[in-house]
Coordinates of N, CA, C and O in Angstrom, one line a residue:
M1 N 99.3 108.1 118.8 CA 99.6 106.6 118.7 C 98.4 105.9 118.0 O 97.3 106.3 118.1
A2 N 98.8 104.9 117.2 CA 97.8 104.2 116.4 C 98.2 102.7 116.2 O 99.4 102.4 116.3
V3 N 97.3 101.9 116.0 CA 97.5 100.5 115.6 C 97.6 100.5 114.1 O 96.8 101.1 113.4
T4 N 98.6 99.7 113.6 CA 98.7 99.6 112.1 C 98.2 98.2 111.8 O 98.6 97.2 112.4
I5 N 97.4 98.1 110.7 CA 97.0 96.9 110.1 C 97.7 96.8 108.8 O 97.7 97.7 108.0
E6 N 98.4 95.7 108.6 CA 99.2 95.5 107.3 C 98.9 94.1 106.8 O 98.9 93.2 107.5
I7 N 98.5 94.1 105.5 CA 98.3 92.8 104.8 C 99.2 92.6 103.7 O 99.2 93.4 102.8
K8 N 100.0 91.5 103.7 CA 101.0 91.3 102.7 C 100.5 90.7 101.4 O 99.5 89.9 101.5
N9 N 101.0 91.1 100.3 CA 100.7 90.4 99.0 C 101.1 89.0 99.2 O 102.1 88.7 99.8
I10 N 100.4 88.1 98.5 CA 100.7 86.7 98.8 C 102.0 86.2 98.1 O 102.6 85.2 98.6
C11 N 102.4 86.8 97.0 CA 103.6 86.2 96.3 C 104.7 87.2 96.2 O 105.6 87.0 95.4
D12 N 104.8 88.2 96.9 CA 105.9 89.1 97.0 C 106.0 89.7 98.4 O 105.2 89.5 99.2
V13 N 107.0 90.6 98.6 CA 107.2 91.1 100.0 C 106.4 92.4 100.3 O 106.4 92.9 101.4
S14 N 105.8 93.0 99.3 CA 105.1 94.2 99.5 C 103.7 94.0 100.2 O 103.2 93.0 100.2
A15 N 103.2 95.1 100.8 CA 101.9 95.1 101.4 C 100.9 95.6 100.4 O 101.2 96.6 99.7
F16 N 99.7 95.0 100.3 CA 98.7 95.5 99.4 C 97.7 96.4 100.2 O 96.9 97.1 99.6
H17 N 97.8 96.3 101.5 CA 96.9 97.2 102.3 C 97.7 97.5 103.6 O 98.2 96.6 104.3
K18 N 97.6 98.8 103.9 CA 98.3 99.2 105.2 C 97.5 100.4 105.7 O 97.2 101.3 104.9
E19 N 97.1 100.4 107.0 CA 96.3 101.4 107.5 C 96.6 101.6 109.0 O 96.8 100.7 109.7
E20 N 96.7 102.9 109.4 CA 96.8 103.2 110.8 C 95.5 103.6 111.3 O 94.7 104.3 110.7
I21 N 95.1 103.0 112.5 CA 93.8 103.2 113.1 C 94.0 103.7 114.5 O 94.7 103.1 115.3
Q22 N 93.3 104.8 114.8 CA 93.2 105.3 116.2 C 92.2 104.4 117.0 O 91.1 104.2 116.6
V23 N 92.7 103.8 118.0 CA 91.8 102.9 118.9 C 91.4 103.7 120.1 O 92.3 104.1 120.9
M24 N 90.1 103.9 120.2 CA 89.6 104.7 121.3 C 88.9 103.9 122.4 O 88.6 104.4 123.5
A25 N 88.7 102.6 122.1 CA 88.0 101.7 123.1 C 88.7 100.3 123.0 O 89.3 100.0 121.9
A26 N 88.6 99.5 124.0 CA 89.2 98.2 124.0 C 88.5 97.4 122.8 O 87.3 97.5 122.6
T27 N 89.4 96.6 122.1 CA 88.9 95.9 120.9 C 89.9 94.7 120.8 O 90.6 94.3 121.7
N28 N 89.9 94.0 119.6 CA 90.8 92.9 119.4 C 91.3 93.0 118.0 O 90.8 93.7 117.1
A29 N 92.3 92.2 117.7 CA 93.0 92.2 116.4 C 92.1 91.8 115.3 O 92.1 92.3 114.2
G30 N 91.2 90.8 115.6 CA 90.2 90.4 114.6 C 89.2 91.4 114.2 O 88.9 91.7 113.0
Q31 N 88.7 92.1 115.2 CA 87.7 93.1 114.9 C 88.3 94.3 114.1 O 87.7 94.8 113.2
L32 N 89.5 94.7 114.5 CA 90.2 95.8 113.8 C 90.4 95.4 112.3 O 90.3 96.2 111.4
T33 N 90.8 94.1 112.1 CA 91.1 93.7 110.8 C 89.8 93.6 109.9 O 89.8 94.2 108.8
V34 N 88.8 93.1 110.4 CA 87.5 93.0 109.7 C 87.0 94.4 109.4 O 86.6 94.7 108.3
N35 N 87.1 95.3 110.4 CA 86.6 96.7 110.1 C 87.5 97.4 109.0 O 86.9 98.1 108.2
S36 N 88.8 97.1 109.0 CA 89.6 97.7 108.0 C 89.3 97.2 106.6 O 89.2 98.0 105.7
L37 N 89.2 95.9 106.5 CA 88.9 95.3 105.2 C 87.5 95.8 104.7 O 87.4 96.1 103.5
S38 N 86.6 95.8 105.6 CA 85.2 96.2 105.2 C 85.2 97.7 104.8 O 84.6 98.0 103.8
S39 N 85.8 98.5 105.5 CA 85.8 100.0 105.2 C 86.5 100.3 103.9 O 86.2 101.3 103.3
H40 N 87.4 99.5 103.5 CA 88.1 99.7 102.2 C 87.6 98.8 101.1 O 88.2 98.7 100.0
N41 N 86.5 98.2 101.3 CA 85.8 97.3 100.3 C 86.8 96.2 99.8 O 86.8 95.9 98.6
I42 N 87.6 95.7 100.6 CA 88.5 94.6 100.2 C 87.8 93.3 100.4 O 87.4 93.0 101.6
P43 N 87.6 92.5 99.4 CA 86.9 91.2 99.5 C 87.6 90.3 100.4 O 88.8 90.1 100.3
F44 N 86.8 89.7 101.4 CA 87.4 88.7 102.3 C 86.3 87.7 102.7 O 85.1 88.0 102.6
V45 N 86.7 86.6 103.2 CA 85.8 85.6 103.8 C 86.4 85.3 105.2 O 87.5 85.1 105.4
G46 N 85.5 85.4 106.1 CA 85.9 85.2 107.5 C 85.1 86.1 108.4 O 84.2 86.8 108.1
D47 N 85.6 86.2 109.7 CA 85.1 87.0 110.7 C 86.2 87.4 111.6 O 87.4 87.1 111.4
E48 N 85.9 88.0 112.7 CA 87.0 88.5 113.6 C 87.7 87.3 114.3 O 88.8 87.5 114.8
T49 N 87.2 86.1 114.2 CA 87.9 85.0 114.8 C 89.0 84.5 113.8 O 90.1 84.2 114.2
N50 N 88.6 84.4 112.5 CA 89.6 83.8 111.6 C 89.3 84.4 110.2 O 88.1 84.4 109.7
I51 N 90.3 84.8 109.4 CA 90.2 85.2 108.1 C 90.6 84.0 107.2 O 91.7 83.5 107.3
T52 N 89.7 83.5 106.3 CA 90.1 82.4 105.5 C 90.5 82.7 104.1 O 91.2 82.0 103.4
S53 N 90.0 83.9 103.6 CA 90.4 84.4 102.3 C 90.4 85.9 102.2 O 89.5 86.5 102.8
I54 N 91.4 86.5 101.6 CA 91.4 87.9 101.3 C 91.7 88.0 99.8 O 92.6 87.3 99.3
L55 N 91.0 88.8 99.1 CA 91.2 89.0 97.6 C 91.1 87.7 96.9 O 91.9 87.4 96.0
N56 N 90.2 86.8 97.3 CA 89.9 85.5 96.6 C 91.1 84.6 96.7 O 91.3 83.7 95.8
T57 N 91.9 84.6 97.7 CA 92.9 83.6 97.9 C 92.2 82.2 98.1 O 91.1 82.2 98.6
P58 N 92.9 81.2 97.7 CA 92.3 79.8 97.9 C 91.9 79.6 99.4 O 92.6 80.0 100.3
S59 N 90.8 78.8 99.5 CA 90.4 78.4 100.9 C 89.7 77.1 100.7 O 89.4 76.6 99.6
G60 N 89.5 76.4 101.9 CA 88.8 75.1 101.8 C 89.7 74.1 101.1 O 90.9 74.1 101.2
T61 N 89.0 73.2 100.3 CA 89.8 72.2 99.6 C 90.7 72.8 98.5 O 91.7 72.1 98.2
D62 N 90.4 74.0 98.1 CA 91.3 74.6 97.1 C 92.7 75.1 97.7 O 93.6 75.4 97.0
A63 N 92.7 75.0 99.0 CA 93.9 75.5 99.7 C 94.7 74.3 100.3 O 95.6 74.5 101.2
I64 N 94.5 73.1 99.7 CA 95.2 71.9 100.1 C 96.1 71.5 98.9 O 95.6 71.2 97.8
E65 N 97.4 71.4 99.2 CA 98.4 70.9 98.2 C 98.8 69.5 98.6 O 99.4 69.4 99.7
V66 N 98.6 68.6 97.7 CA 99.1 67.2 98.0 C 100.5 67.1 97.5 O 100.8 67.4 96.3
L67 N 101.4 66.6 98.4 CA 102.8 66.5 98.0 C 103.2 65.0 97.9 O 102.5 64.1 98.5
P68 N 104.3 64.7 97.3 CA 104.7 63.3 97.3 C 104.9 62.7 98.7 O 105.2 63.4 99.6
G69 N 104.7 61.4 98.8 CA 104.9 60.7 100.1 C 103.7 60.9 101.0 O 104.0 60.9 102.3
N70 N 102.6 61.2 100.6 CA 101.4 61.4 101.4 C 101.5 62.6 102.3 O 100.9 62.6 103.4
K71 N 102.3 63.5 101.9 CA 102.4 64.8 102.7 C 101.4 65.8 102.1 O 100.9 65.6 100.9
M72 N 101.1 66.8 102.8 CA 100.3 67.9 102.3 C 100.6 69.2 103.0 O 101.1 69.2 104.1
R73 N 100.2 70.3 102.3 CA 100.3 71.6 102.8 C 98.9 72.2 102.8 O 98.2 72.1 101.8
I74 N 98.6 72.8 103.9 CA 97.3 73.5 104.0 C 97.6 75.0 104.1 O 98.4 75.4 104.9
Y75 N 97.0 75.8 103.2 CA 97.2 77.2 103.1 C 96.2 78.0 103.8 O 95.0 77.6 103.8
G76 N 96.5 79.2 104.3 CA 95.6 80.1 104.9 C 96.3 81.4 105.4 O 97.5 81.5 105.3
W77 N 95.5 82.2 106.0 CA 96.0 83.5 106.5 C 96.4 83.4 108.0 O 95.7 82.8 108.8
C78 N 97.6 83.9 108.3 CA 98.1 83.9 109.7 C 98.4 85.4 110.0 O 98.5 86.2 109.1
Y79 N 98.5 85.6 111.3 CA 98.8 87.0 111.7 C 99.9 87.0 112.8 O 100.1 86.1 113.5
Q80 N 100.5 88.2 112.9 CA 101.5 88.5 113.9 C 101.1 89.8 114.5 O 100.6 90.7 113.9
V81 N 101.5 90.0 115.8 CA 101.4 91.3 116.4 C 102.7 91.7 116.9 O 103.4 91.0 117.7
D82 N 103.3 92.8 116.4 CA 104.6 93.3 116.8 C 105.6 92.2 116.6 O 106.6 92.0 117.4
G83 N 105.5 91.5 115.4 CA 106.5 90.5 115.1 C 106.4 89.1 115.8 O 107.2 88.2 115.5
V84 N 105.4 89.0 116.6 CA 105.2 87.7 117.4 C 103.8 87.1 116.9 O 102.8 87.8 116.9
Q85 N 103.9 85.8 116.7 CA 102.7 85.1 116.3 C 102.0 84.6 117.5 O 102.5 83.7 118.2
P86 N 100.8 85.1 117.9 CA 100.1 84.7 119.0 C 99.6 83.2 118.9 O 99.4 82.8 117.8
D87 N 99.4 82.5 120.0 CA 98.9 81.1 119.9 C 97.4 81.1 120.1 O 96.9 80.0 120.5
F88 N 96.7 82.1 119.7 CA 95.3 82.1 119.8 C 94.7 82.9 118.6 O 95.4 83.6 117.9
M89 N 93.4 82.8 118.5 CA 92.6 83.4 117.4 C 92.7 84.9 117.5 O 92.9 85.5 118.6
A90 N 92.5 85.6 116.3 CA 92.6 87.0 116.3 C 91.6 87.8 117.2 O 91.9 88.8 117.8
N91 N 90.4 87.2 117.4 CA 89.4 87.8 118.3 C 89.8 87.7 119.7 O 89.2 88.4 120.6
E92 N 90.8 86.9 120.1 CA 91.2 86.7 121.4 C 92.4 87.6 121.8 O 92.9 87.6 122.9
Y93 N 93.0 88.3 120.8 CA 94.1 89.2 121.0 C 93.6 90.6 121.3 O 93.2 91.3 120.4
A94 N 93.7 91.0 122.6 CA 93.1 92.2 123.0 C 94.0 93.4 122.6 O 95.3 93.3 122.6
I95 N 93.4 94.5 122.1 CA 94.1 95.7 121.8 C 93.5 96.8 122.7 O 92.3 97.0 122.7
A96 N 94.4 97.4 123.4 CA 94.0 98.5 124.4 C 93.9 99.8 123.7 O 94.5 100.0 122.6
P97 N 93.0 100.7 124.2 CA 92.9 102.0 123.6 C 94.3 102.7 123.6 O 95.1 102.5 124.5
Q98 N 94.5 103.4 122.6 CA 95.8 104.1 122.3 C 97.0 103.1 122.3 O 98.1 103.5 122.5
G99 N 96.7 101.9 121.8 CA 97.8 100.9 121.7 C 98.7 101.3 120.5 O 98.3 102.1 119.7
T100 N 99.8 100.7 120.4 CA 100.7 100.9 119.3 C 101.1 99.7 118.5 O 102.1 99.6 117.9
E101 N 100.3 98.7 118.6 CA 100.6 97.4 118.0 C 100.6 97.5 116.5 O 99.9 98.3 115.9
H102 N 101.3 96.6 115.9 CA 101.4 96.4 114.4 C 100.8 95.0 114.1 O 101.5 94.0 114.5
I103 N 99.7 95.0 113.5 CA 99.0 93.7 113.2 C 99.4 93.4 111.7 O 99.0 94.2 110.8
Y104 N 100.0 92.3 111.5 CA 100.5 91.9 110.2 C 99.9 90.6 109.7 O 100.1 89.6 110.4
W105 N 99.2 90.6 108.6 CA 98.6 89.4 108.1 C 99.4 88.9 106.9 O 99.8 89.7 106.0
F106 N 99.6 87.6 106.8 CA 100.3 87.0 105.6 C 99.8 85.7 105.3 O 99.3 84.9 106.1
F107 N 99.9 85.3 104.0 CA 99.4 84.0 103.5 C 100.5 83.0 103.7 O 101.6 83.3 103.4
A108 N 100.1 81.8 104.3 CA 101.1 80.9 104.7 C 100.6 79.5 104.6 O 99.5 79.2 104.2
Y109 N 101.5 78.5 105.0 CA 101.1 77.1 105.0 C 101.6 76.4 106.2 O 102.5 76.8 106.9
S110 N 100.9 75.3 106.5 CA 101.4 74.4 107.5 C 101.5 73.0 106.8 O 100.6 72.7 105.9
E111 N 102.5 72.2 107.1 CA 102.7 71.0 106.4 C 102.3 69.8 107.3 O 102.6 69.8 108.5
Y112 N 101.7 68.8 106.7 CA 101.2 67.6 107.4 C 101.9 66.4 106.9 O 102.0 66.2 105.6
D113 N 102.5 65.6 107.7 CA 103.3 64.4 107.3 C 103.2 63.4 108.4 O 103.6 63.6 109.5
Q114 N 102.6 62.2 108.0 CA 102.6 61.0 108.9 C 102.0 61.4 110.3 O 102.5 61.0 111.3
G115 N 100.8 62.1 110.2 CA 100.1 62.3 111.5 C 100.6 63.5 112.3 O 100.1 63.7 113.4
K116 N 101.6 64.3 111.8 CA 102.1 65.4 112.5 C 102.1 66.7 111.7 O 102.3 66.6 110.5
W117 N 101.9 67.8 112.3 CA 101.9 69.1 111.7 C 103.3 69.7 111.9 O 103.9 69.7 112.9
Y118 N 103.8 70.3 110.8 CA 105.1 71.0 110.8 C 105.0 72.3 110.1 O 104.0 72.6 109.4
D119 N 106.0 73.1 110.3 CA 106.1 74.4 109.6 C 104.9 75.3 109.7 O 104.3 75.8 108.8
Y120 N 104.4 75.4 110.9 CA 103.2 76.2 111.2 C 103.3 77.6 110.7 O 104.3 78.3 111.1
C121 N 102.4 78.1 109.9 CA 102.4 79.4 109.4 C 103.7 79.9 108.7 O 104.2 81.0 109.0
T122 N 104.2 79.1 107.8 CA 105.4 79.4 107.0 C 104.9 80.3 105.9 O 104.0 79.9 105.1
P123 N 105.4 81.5 105.8 CA 104.9 82.5 104.7 C 105.2 81.9 103.3 O 106.2 81.3 103.0
V124 N 104.2 82.1 102.5 CA 104.3 81.7 101.1 C 105.3 82.7 100.4 O 105.3 83.9 100.6
S125 N 106.2 82.1 99.6 CA 107.2 82.9 98.9 C 106.9 82.9 97.4 O 106.1 82.1 96.9
A126 N 107.5 83.8 96.6 CA 107.2 83.9 95.2 C 107.5 82.7 94.4 O 106.9 82.4 93.3
D127 N 108.4 81.8 94.9 CA 108.7 80.6 94.2 C 107.7 79.4 94.5 O 107.9 78.3 94.0
N128 N 106.7 79.7 95.2 CA 105.7 78.6 95.5 C 104.8 78.4 94.3 O 104.0 79.2 94.0
E129 N 105.0 77.3 93.6 CA 104.3 77.0 92.4 C 102.8 76.7 92.6 O 102.0 77.0 91.7
F130 N 102.4 76.2 93.7 CA 101.0 75.9 93.9 C 100.2 77.2 94.0 O 99.1 77.3 93.5
I131 N 100.7 78.2 94.7 CA 100.0 79.4 94.9 C 100.4 80.5 93.9 O 99.5 81.3 93.4
C132 N 101.6 80.7 93.6 CA 102.1 81.8 92.8 C 102.5 81.3 91.4 O 103.5 81.7 90.9
K133 N 101.6 80.7 90.7 CA 101.8 80.1 89.4 C 102.0 81.3 88.4 O 101.3 82.2 88.4

């Protein structure tokens, strides 16, 4: 049994990185992700709490899209475990030894409009002109 780390390409449906890891001691989704990225020399910015960029994806002010009507989209990396998006940071998601979880990272956006957040972690699709030009 192994934990799978999968990281989706930002503008299509394929994965650019996928690895099965044998987990021998208690750990967390963030630590496994950072270890996998580091061991494969995949450039990233972040830590086990939060990944802000992988393969030079936009981050900070470069990841803000201003939309008509004073709306905006904020882009970043989100994760799911076994198809469910946890409500907490990756370092808080415990992985047990010999776990079988599938950790899936994808580039997404959340939309802000009139003081409210919408569309939390909506995956970026190939027709997104701001990211997939």
